[in-house]
Amino acid sequence: MAGKQLVVGIGDMKLGRQEGTIITYALGSCIGIALYDPMIKLGALVHIMLPERVNSDANIYKYADTGLKETFRKLYAYGAVKSRLTAKIAGGAKMFEMKGGSSAMGNIGERNAQMVKRVLMQEGIRIVKEDTGANYARTMSIDLANGTVLVKTFGRPELRM
Amino acid sequence: MAIERFEDMNAAALDVFREIGSIGVGNAATALSQVLGVKVSMKLPRVTIEGYDEAIAGMGHPEDMVAAVLVEMGGDIKGIMLYMLKLDFINAILARLVGKYIEDFSQIDELSASALEETGNIIISSYVSAITKLAGLEVPLSVPSISVNMLGGILSVPMAMFGEVSDKLMMIQGEFLIGDTQLEGDLLLLPDIESLNFLLKKLGVADE
C-alpha cells in the first residue's frame, strides 16, 4: 500500500485527498463510515460509537448524528458535491450474545447502524456498500486514490468494497 | 461531593478501588487455583482511567485476538466484568480442563469455548462475591457470555455502555499468574459512575 496512512481513533474522523489511505481498527459495535467524492478524490473516514448525542458532549464524532453532520460540513467545505458523494459502512456488530434476562447493553450495534443509515438518507447520500451486524470486529480502510474500502476480520477473507 | 466523571476521583477514592480490586482478585485467584489444581497468584491491581484509544493501547494492539468472558452486573454495582485471556493463558486452562492445545484462536471449538466461559464465570463470581460480602451489597450477575475476537472490538462494549457519560474508561485491572510461569490473564471491573458514588458512600469515603 503506497502513500501515507492516517489512523482514525474511536469517536474520531480524518479526511484526505488524492493518495494514501485512512484506516480505523477493530470496529466492534461501533461503525465506520467511509465517504468519498470520486471527482476530486476526496474521502473521509468516521468512527462513531453511539447513535445519538443526548447531552452537550464536546466529542461530536462519538455520535452518528453529530459526527456525520460535521463530516458532511467539512467535506463540502473542501469542495465535495453532495450528489457525487457515496458512503460505505462497516461495523455495528454484537460482540457478546447475552443469554436470557434483560440486558442494559441492548443491541447498540444495530441501533448505530439504523441511525447511520437514517442520517445518510436524510442528507441524500447513497450507501453503495454495507457490511454490518454479525458478531465480529472489523478493521476498515479507504484508499483515497479510488475510494476502495477494505474490511478485515479475523478468520475470514478480506472484503473489498 | 459526588463524582461526575471518572477522572474526578481523588487519590483516596482510587485507593479504595485498588483495595476493592485486590480483595476481588485475591478471591478469584483462589477459585481459579481450585479449578485448575495449580498455584495461581495475583499481581497488585491497577486502577486506570484512560481515553478509549489509550485504554486499548495499554493492553495491546486493537487487532490483537483475545478470548473474553463478559458478565453484566446489576443491583448495587452496575457495569460489567470482563475476563480477557491471551493464547498462552488459554492453553494453560485448556490443558488442564479439556486436555487440548491450540495454536491459534481459530482452533477454539465449542468445548474449549465452553470451558473458558465456565472458568470465567467462576472467577468473576468469586471476585464479585468477595466485594459484596465486604460492603454488604446486592449484585446480581448475568449469565456469562464469551467472545473470541479483536481486543478493540471487545473493549468497544464497555465504551459504548458508558459512552454517554464518559470519554474515558475506568478499569480496575487484576492480573493472574498461573503456576510459576508468567501467564497473564486480565480481569477487569468496569463500574458505572453512579455505582462508584454509591460504593464510596457505602464505604465512608465520599465526604472529605
Short mmCIF file of C-alpha atoms in Angstrom, two decimals:
data_model
loop_
_atom_site.label_atom_id
_atom_site.label_comp_id
_atom_site.label_asym_id
_atom_site.label_seq_id
_atom_site.Cartn_x
_atom_site.Cartn_y
_atom_site.Cartn_z
CA MET A 1 0.00 0.00 0.00
CA ALA A 2 1.62 3.19 -1.17
CA GLY A 3 1.46 6.60 0.39
CA LYS A 4 0.84 7.67 3.90
CA GLN A 5 -1.75 6.20 6.20
CA LEU A 6 -3.92 8.20 8.58
CA VAL A 7 -5.34 6.41 11.62
CA VAL A 8 -8.79 7.24 12.93
CA GLY A 9 -9.33 6.61 16.65
CA ILE A 10 -12.59 5.86 18.40
CA GLY A 11 -15.01 8.77 18.14
CA ASP A 12 -12.81 10.45 15.57
CA MET A 13 -12.69 11.47 11.88
CA LYS A 14 -9.96 12.04 9.33
CA LEU A 15 -10.14 13.22 5.78
CA GLY A 16 -7.68 13.23 2.93
CA ARG A 17 -7.30 13.70 -0.77
CA GLN A 18 -5.69 12.06 -3.81
CA GLU A 19 -3.40 9.49 -2.24
CA GLY A 20 -2.72 7.35 0.78
CA THR A 21 -5.18 5.52 2.97
CA ILE A 22 -7.26 6.19 6.06
CA ILE A 23 -7.74 3.28 8.46
CA THR A 24 -9.66 2.55 11.65
CA TYR A 25 -9.08 -0.59 13.71
CA ALA A 26 -11.34 -3.18 15.27
CA LEU A 27 -14.81 -1.71 14.90
CA GLY A 28 -16.99 -3.71 17.27
CA SER A 29 -20.43 -2.28 17.92
CA CYS A 30 -19.01 0.99 16.54
CA ILE A 31 -19.49 1.90 12.89
CA GLY A 32 -17.02 3.15 10.34
CA ILE A 33 -18.41 5.37 7.59
CA ALA A 34 -16.26 5.98 4.52
CA LEU A 35 -17.44 8.92 2.41
CA TYR A 36 -15.90 9.57 -0.99
CA ASP A 37 -16.20 12.06 -3.84
CA PRO A 38 -14.53 10.35 -6.85
CA MET A 39 -14.36 13.51 -8.98
CA ILE A 40 -11.97 15.31 -6.65
CA LYS A 41 -10.70 12.13 -4.90
CA LEU A 42 -11.69 13.46 -1.50
CA GLY A 43 -12.50 10.96 1.21
CA ALA A 44 -13.29 10.81 4.90
CA LEU A 45 -13.50 8.02 7.46
CA VAL A 46 -15.55 8.47 10.62
CA HIS A 47 -15.57 6.07 13.61
CA ILE A 48 -18.76 6.55 15.63
CA MET A 49 -19.64 4.76 18.83
CA LEU A 50 -23.21 5.74 19.71
CA PRO A 51 -26.29 6.65 17.67
CA GLU A 52 -27.26 10.00 19.05
CA ARG A 53 -25.86 12.83 21.13
CA VAL A 54 -28.25 13.41 24.03
CA ASN A 55 -26.11 15.84 26.03
CA SER A 56 -23.62 18.60 25.33
CA ASP A 57 -20.66 16.25 24.91
CA ALA A 58 -17.92 18.13 23.08
CA ASN A 59 -16.73 14.96 21.38
CA ILE A 60 -19.09 15.16 18.41
CA TYR A 61 -17.52 12.37 16.37
CA LYS A 62 -18.54 9.88 19.04
CA TYR A 63 -22.11 10.06 17.79
CA ALA A 64 -23.63 9.12 14.44
CA ASP A 65 -25.85 12.19 14.19
CA THR A 66 -23.43 14.96 15.15
CA GLY A 67 -20.36 13.15 13.79
CA LEU A 68 -21.76 12.66 10.31
CA LYS A 69 -23.18 16.17 10.10
CA GLU A 70 -19.81 17.70 10.96
CA THR A 71 -18.12 15.41 8.43
CA PHE A 72 -20.56 16.48 5.68
CA ARG A 73 -19.85 20.11 6.52
CA LYS A 74 -16.09 19.58 6.28
CA LEU A 75 -16.34 17.63 3.03
CA TYR A 76 -18.46 20.35 1.40
CA ALA A 77 -16.01 22.97 2.63
CA TYR A 78 -13.24 21.05 0.87
CA GLY A 79 -15.22 21.03 -2.37
CA ALA A 80 -17.21 17.79 -2.23
CA VAL A 81 -20.55 17.81 -4.02
CA LYS A 82 -23.41 16.01 -2.33
CA SER A 83 -24.68 14.26 -5.46
CA ARG A 84 -21.24 12.76 -6.09
CA LEU A 85 -20.66 11.53 -2.54
CA THR A 86 -21.11 7.86 -1.76
CA ALA A 87 -20.98 6.08 1.57
CA LYS A 88 -19.68 2.65 2.55
CA ILE A 89 -20.32 1.46 6.06
CA ALA A 90 -18.96 -1.35 8.24
CA GLY A 91 -19.25 -2.45 11.86
CA GLY A 92 -22.26 -2.48 14.14
CA ALA A 93 -21.58 -5.97 15.46
CA LYS A 94 -22.99 -7.54 18.57
CA MET A 95 -19.80 -8.75 20.24
CA PHE A 96 -21.48 -10.66 23.05
CA GLU A 97 -24.68 -12.65 22.89
CA MET A 98 -26.33 -12.06 26.27
CA LYS A 99 -28.47 -15.05 27.10
CA GLY A 100 -31.78 -14.60 28.87
CA GLY A 101 -32.90 -11.73 31.03
CA SER A 102 -32.87 -8.11 30.09
CA SER A 103 -29.52 -6.59 29.34
CA ALA A 104 -28.77 -2.90 29.91
CA MET A 105 -26.45 -3.12 26.92
CA GLY A 106 -29.11 -3.86 24.33
CA ASN A 107 -28.02 -4.16 20.73
CA ILE A 108 -26.07 -0.95 20.38
CA GLY A 109 -24.52 -2.08 17.09
CA GLU A 110 -27.88 -2.40 15.42
CA ARG A 111 -29.04 0.97 16.77
CA ASN A 112 -25.85 2.54 15.47
CA ALA A 113 -26.42 1.07 12.01
CA GLN A 114 -30.01 2.31 11.89
CA MET A 115 -29.01 5.83 12.88
CA VAL A 116 -26.10 5.99 10.44
CA LYS A 117 -28.41 4.95 7.59
CA ARG A 118 -31.06 7.44 8.64
CA VAL A 119 -28.63 10.36 8.80
CA LEU A 120 -27.12 9.45 5.41
CA MET A 121 -30.58 9.12 3.88
CA GLN A 122 -31.69 12.48 5.29
CA GLU A 123 -28.62 14.08 3.74
CA GLY A 124 -29.36 12.32 0.46
CA ILE A 125 -26.10 10.38 0.30
CA ARG A 126 -26.20 6.92 -1.23
CA ILE A 127 -24.94 3.91 0.67
CA VAL A 128 -23.26 1.84 -2.01
CA LYS A 129 -21.77 -0.91 0.16
CA GLU A 130 -22.50 -2.19 3.62
CA ASP A 131 -21.02 -4.83 5.89
CA THR A 132 -22.73 -4.54 9.26
CA GLY A 133 -24.08 -6.74 12.03
CA ALA A 134 -22.92 -10.28 12.95
CA ASN A 135 -20.67 -10.85 15.95
CA TYR A 136 -17.13 -9.94 14.98
CA ALA A 137 -14.91 -6.87 14.86
CA ARG A 138 -13.81 -5.25 11.61
CA THR A 139 -10.82 -3.15 10.59
CA MET A 140 -11.77 -0.77 7.80
CA SER A 141 -9.65 1.31 5.43
CA ILE A 142 -10.28 3.54 2.45
CA ASP A 143 -7.89 4.11 -0.44
CA LEU A 144 -8.05 7.81 -1.30
CA ALA A 145 -6.91 7.26 -4.87
CA ASN A 146 -10.07 5.38 -5.87
CA GLY A 147 -12.40 5.11 -2.86
CA THR A 148 -11.92 1.34 -2.47
CA VAL A 149 -12.72 0.17 1.02
CA LEU A 150 -11.14 -2.91 2.60
CA VAL A 151 -12.73 -4.68 5.55
CA LYS A 152 -10.51 -7.04 7.50
CA THR A 153 -11.82 -9.53 10.06
CA PHE A 154 -10.40 -12.49 11.92
CA GLY A 155 -10.66 -15.85 10.18
CA ARG A 156 -12.48 -14.56 7.10
CA PRO A 157 -11.23 -13.40 3.73
CA GLU A 158 -10.65 -9.69 3.35
CA LEU A 159 -13.68 -7.93 1.91
CA ARG A 160 -13.13 -5.41 -0.87
CA MET A 161 -15.99 -2.98 -1.30
CA MET B 1 -19.02 15.76 46.55
CA ALA B 2 -20.30 13.32 44.03
CA ILE B 3 -18.09 12.16 41.18
CA GLU B 4 -19.45 13.21 37.82
CA ARG B 5 -16.66 11.92 35.66
CA PHE B 6 -14.26 9.04 36.20
CA GLU B 7 -11.31 11.44 36.18
CA ASP B 8 -12.78 13.38 39.13
CA MET B 9 -11.70 10.69 41.56
CA ASN B 10 -9.07 11.73 44.06
CA ALA B 11 -6.20 9.65 45.41
CA ALA B 12 -8.22 8.38 48.38
CA ALA B 13 -11.04 7.18 46.12
CA LEU B 14 -8.58 5.49 43.77
CA ASP B 15 -7.01 3.73 46.75
CA VAL B 16 -10.40 2.40 47.73
CA PHE B 17 -10.95 0.88 44.30
CA ARG B 18 -7.44 -0.56 44.20
CA GLU B 19 -8.21 -2.22 47.53
CA ILE B 20 -11.58 -3.49 46.27
CA GLY B 21 -9.82 -4.92 43.22
CA SER B 22 -7.24 -6.54 45.43
CA ILE B 23 -9.85 -8.31 47.52
CA GLY B 24 -11.74 -9.40 44.42
CA VAL B 25 -8.73 -10.71 42.52
CA GLY B 26 -7.41 -12.46 45.61
CA ASN B 27 -10.61 -14.41 45.96
CA ALA B 28 -10.77 -15.09 42.22
CA ALA B 29 -7.18 -16.40 42.20
CA THR B 30 -8.08 -18.87 44.94
CA ALA B 31 -11.09 -20.06 42.95
CA LEU B 32 -9.06 -20.42 39.75
CA SER B 33 -6.40 -22.33 41.65
CA GLN B 34 -9.02 -24.81 42.84
CA VAL B 35 -10.43 -25.29 39.34
CA LEU B 36 -7.02 -25.83 37.73
CA GLY B 37 -5.30 -27.61 40.58
CA VAL B 38 -2.23 -25.39 40.36
CA LYS B 39 -0.92 -22.42 42.23
CA VAL B 40 -2.40 -19.17 40.96
CA SER B 41 -1.05 -15.89 42.21
CA MET B 42 -2.04 -12.33 41.53
CA LYS B 43 -0.35 -9.07 40.79
CA LEU B 44 -1.33 -5.92 42.66
CA PRO B 45 -4.33 -4.49 40.79
CA ARG B 46 -4.13 -1.22 38.90
CA VAL B 47 -6.83 1.38 38.51
CA THR B 48 -6.64 3.10 35.17
CA ILE B 49 -8.74 5.94 33.83
CA GLU B 50 -7.85 6.46 30.20
CA GLY B 51 -9.24 7.68 26.90
CA TYR B 52 -10.59 5.00 24.56
CA ASP B 53 -7.58 4.61 22.32
CA GLU B 54 -5.13 4.77 25.25
CA ALA B 55 -7.11 2.15 27.19
CA ILE B 56 -6.81 -0.26 24.26
CA ALA B 57 -3.14 0.58 23.64
CA GLY B 58 -2.40 -0.21 27.29
CA MET B 59 -3.45 -3.80 26.63
CA GLY B 60 -2.09 -4.35 23.13
CA HIS B 61 -2.90 -3.57 19.50
CA PRO B 62 -6.62 -3.13 18.73
CA GLU B 63 -6.44 -6.07 16.29
CA ASP B 64 -4.84 -8.46 18.82
CA MET B 65 -7.02 -11.51 19.33
CA VAL B 66 -8.35 -12.30 22.79
CA ALA B 67 -10.95 -14.55 24.31
CA ALA B 68 -13.16 -12.51 26.60
CA VAL B 69 -15.83 -13.58 29.05
CA LEU B 70 -18.31 -10.88 29.94
CA VAL B 71 -20.71 -10.76 32.86
CA GLU B 72 -23.11 -7.90 33.40
CA MET B 73 -23.59 -6.65 36.95
CA GLY B 74 -26.77 -5.15 38.32
CA GLY B 75 -28.18 -4.01 41.65
CA ASP B 76 -25.76 -2.02 43.79
CA ILE B 77 -22.87 -2.12 41.30
CA LYS B 78 -23.98 -1.64 37.72
CA GLY B 79 -21.49 -2.25 34.99
CA ILE B 80 -19.59 -5.14 33.56
CA MET B 81 -16.81 -7.52 34.37
CA LEU B 82 -14.52 -8.74 31.63
CA TYR B 83 -12.09 -11.60 31.85
CA MET B 84 -9.62 -11.36 28.99
CA LEU B 85 -7.37 -14.21 28.03
CA LYS B 86 -4.44 -14.38 25.69
CA LEU B 87 -3.31 -17.53 23.92
CA ASP B 88 -0.81 -18.88 26.46
CA PHE B 89 -3.26 -18.41 29.32
CA ILE B 90 -6.00 -20.14 27.32
CA ASN B 91 -3.68 -23.09 26.74
CA ALA B 92 -2.87 -23.32 30.43
CA ILE B 93 -6.58 -23.66 31.15
CA LEU B 94 -7.45 -25.95 28.25
CA ALA B 95 -4.54 -28.29 29.01
CA ARG B 96 -5.88 -28.87 32.49
CA LEU B 97 -9.60 -28.89 31.80
CA VAL B 98 -10.08 -30.48 28.39
CA GLY B 99 -6.60 -31.80 27.56
CA LYS B 100 -6.21 -29.67 24.45
CA TYR B 101 -3.57 -27.45 22.95
CA ILE B 102 -4.41 -24.79 20.41
CA GLU B 103 -2.05 -22.95 18.11
CA ASP B 104 -4.30 -20.04 17.31
CA PHE B 105 -7.68 -18.60 18.12
CA SER B 106 -9.43 -20.28 15.17
CA GLN B 107 -8.93 -23.60 16.94
CA ILE B 108 -11.13 -22.72 19.89
CA ASP B 109 -14.02 -25.13 19.39
CA GLU B 110 -17.31 -25.26 21.25
CA LEU B 111 -15.99 -27.46 24.04
CA SER B 112 -12.99 -25.19 24.62
CA ALA B 113 -15.14 -22.06 24.49
CA SER B 114 -17.50 -23.55 27.00
CA ALA B 115 -14.60 -24.47 29.33
CA LEU B 116 -13.22 -20.92 29.09
CA GLU B 117 -16.66 -19.42 29.63
CA GLU B 118 -17.22 -21.54 32.72
CA THR B 119 -13.77 -20.67 34.13
CA GLY B 120 -14.53 -17.03 33.53
CA ASN B 121 -17.84 -17.36 35.28
CA ILE B 122 -16.23 -18.91 38.36
CA ILE B 123 -13.52 -16.26 38.52
CA ILE B 124 -15.93 -13.38 38.07
CA SER B 125 -18.44 -14.75 40.57
CA SER B 126 -15.76 -15.18 43.22
CA TYR B 127 -14.45 -11.70 42.57
CA VAL B 128 -17.85 -10.08 42.88
CA SER B 129 -18.92 -12.14 45.87
CA ALA B 130 -15.79 -11.03 47.79
CA ILE B 131 -16.75 -7.41 47.21
CA THR B 132 -20.41 -7.81 48.03
CA LYS B 133 -19.56 -9.54 51.32
CA LEU B 134 -17.13 -6.79 52.20
CA ALA B 135 -19.61 -3.99 51.73
CA GLY B 136 -22.93 -5.78 52.25
CA LEU B 137 -24.11 -5.31 48.70
CA GLU B 138 -26.57 -7.00 46.39
CA VAL B 139 -25.07 -7.54 42.95
CA PRO B 140 -26.98 -9.94 40.71
CA LEU B 141 -24.92 -11.26 37.79
CA SER B 142 -25.96 -12.15 34.27
CA VAL B 143 -25.19 -15.46 32.61
CA PRO B 144 -21.62 -15.30 31.19
CA SER B 145 -21.02 -14.77 27.50
CA ILE B 146 -17.81 -15.44 25.59
CA SER B 147 -16.44 -13.69 22.55
CA VAL B 148 -13.25 -14.62 20.72
CA ASN B 149 -12.27 -11.57 18.74
CA MET B 150 -10.21 -8.40 18.36
CA LEU B 151 -9.26 -6.55 21.55
CA GLY B 152 -10.59 -3.23 20.23
CA GLY B 153 -13.96 -4.71 19.37
CA ILE B 154 -14.29 -6.31 22.80
CA LEU B 155 -13.49 -3.07 24.62
CA SER B 156 -15.98 -1.16 22.47
CA VAL B 157 -18.69 -2.87 24.51
CA PRO B 158 -17.98 -1.12 27.85
CA MET B 159 -17.08 2.06 25.98
CA ALA B 160 -20.48 2.18 24.32
CA MET B 161 -22.17 1.29 27.58
CA PHE B 162 -20.71 4.30 29.40
CA GLY B 163 -20.15 6.44 26.32
CA GLU B 164 -22.91 8.90 27.01
CA VAL B 165 -21.46 9.89 30.37
CA SER B 166 -17.76 9.48 29.82
CA ASP B 167 -14.98 9.91 27.28
CA LYS B 168 -12.80 7.69 29.38
CA LEU B 169 -12.82 4.12 30.51
CA MET B 170 -12.20 3.28 34.14
CA MET B 171 -10.80 -0.20 34.64
CA ILE B 172 -9.81 -1.94 37.81
CA GLN B 173 -7.29 -4.34 36.35
CA GLY B 174 -6.24 -7.51 38.08
CA GLU B 175 -3.74 -9.97 36.71
CA PHE B 176 -3.25 -13.64 37.42
CA LEU B 177 -0.11 -15.67 37.15
CA ILE B 178 -0.59 -19.41 36.70
CA GLY B 179 1.98 -21.67 38.34
CA ASP B 180 5.48 -20.27 38.20
CA THR B 181 5.13 -19.02 34.67
CA GLN B 182 4.29 -15.51 33.63
CA LEU B 183 0.93 -16.27 32.05
CA GLU B 184 -1.15 -13.19 32.31
CA GLY B 185 -4.91 -13.07 32.34
CA ASP B 186 -6.66 -9.77 32.82
CA LEU B 187 -9.73 -9.37 34.95
CA LEU B 188 -11.42 -6.03 34.51
CA LEU B 189 -14.06 -4.43 36.68
CA LEU B 190 -15.85 -1.62 34.90
CA PRO B 191 -18.44 0.04 37.14
CA ASP B 192 -20.67 2.89 36.05
CA ILE B 193 -20.30 6.32 37.67
CA GLU B 194 -23.44 6.06 39.77
CA SER B 195 -22.11 2.83 41.29
CA LEU B 196 -18.75 4.45 42.06
CA ASN B 197 -20.53 7.11 44.09
CA PHE B 198 -22.66 4.52 45.80
CA LEU B 199 -19.61 2.44 46.75
CA LEU B 200 -17.63 5.42 48.03
CA LYS B 201 -20.57 6.49 50.17
CA LYS B 202 -21.16 2.99 51.43
CA LEU B 203 -17.51 2.61 52.39
CA GLY B 204 -17.45 6.02 54.04
CA VAL B 205 -15.03 7.81 51.74
CA ALA B 206 -17.43 10.07 49.90
CA ASP B 207 -17.27 13.18 52.02
CA GLU B 208 -13.87 14.55 52.78
#
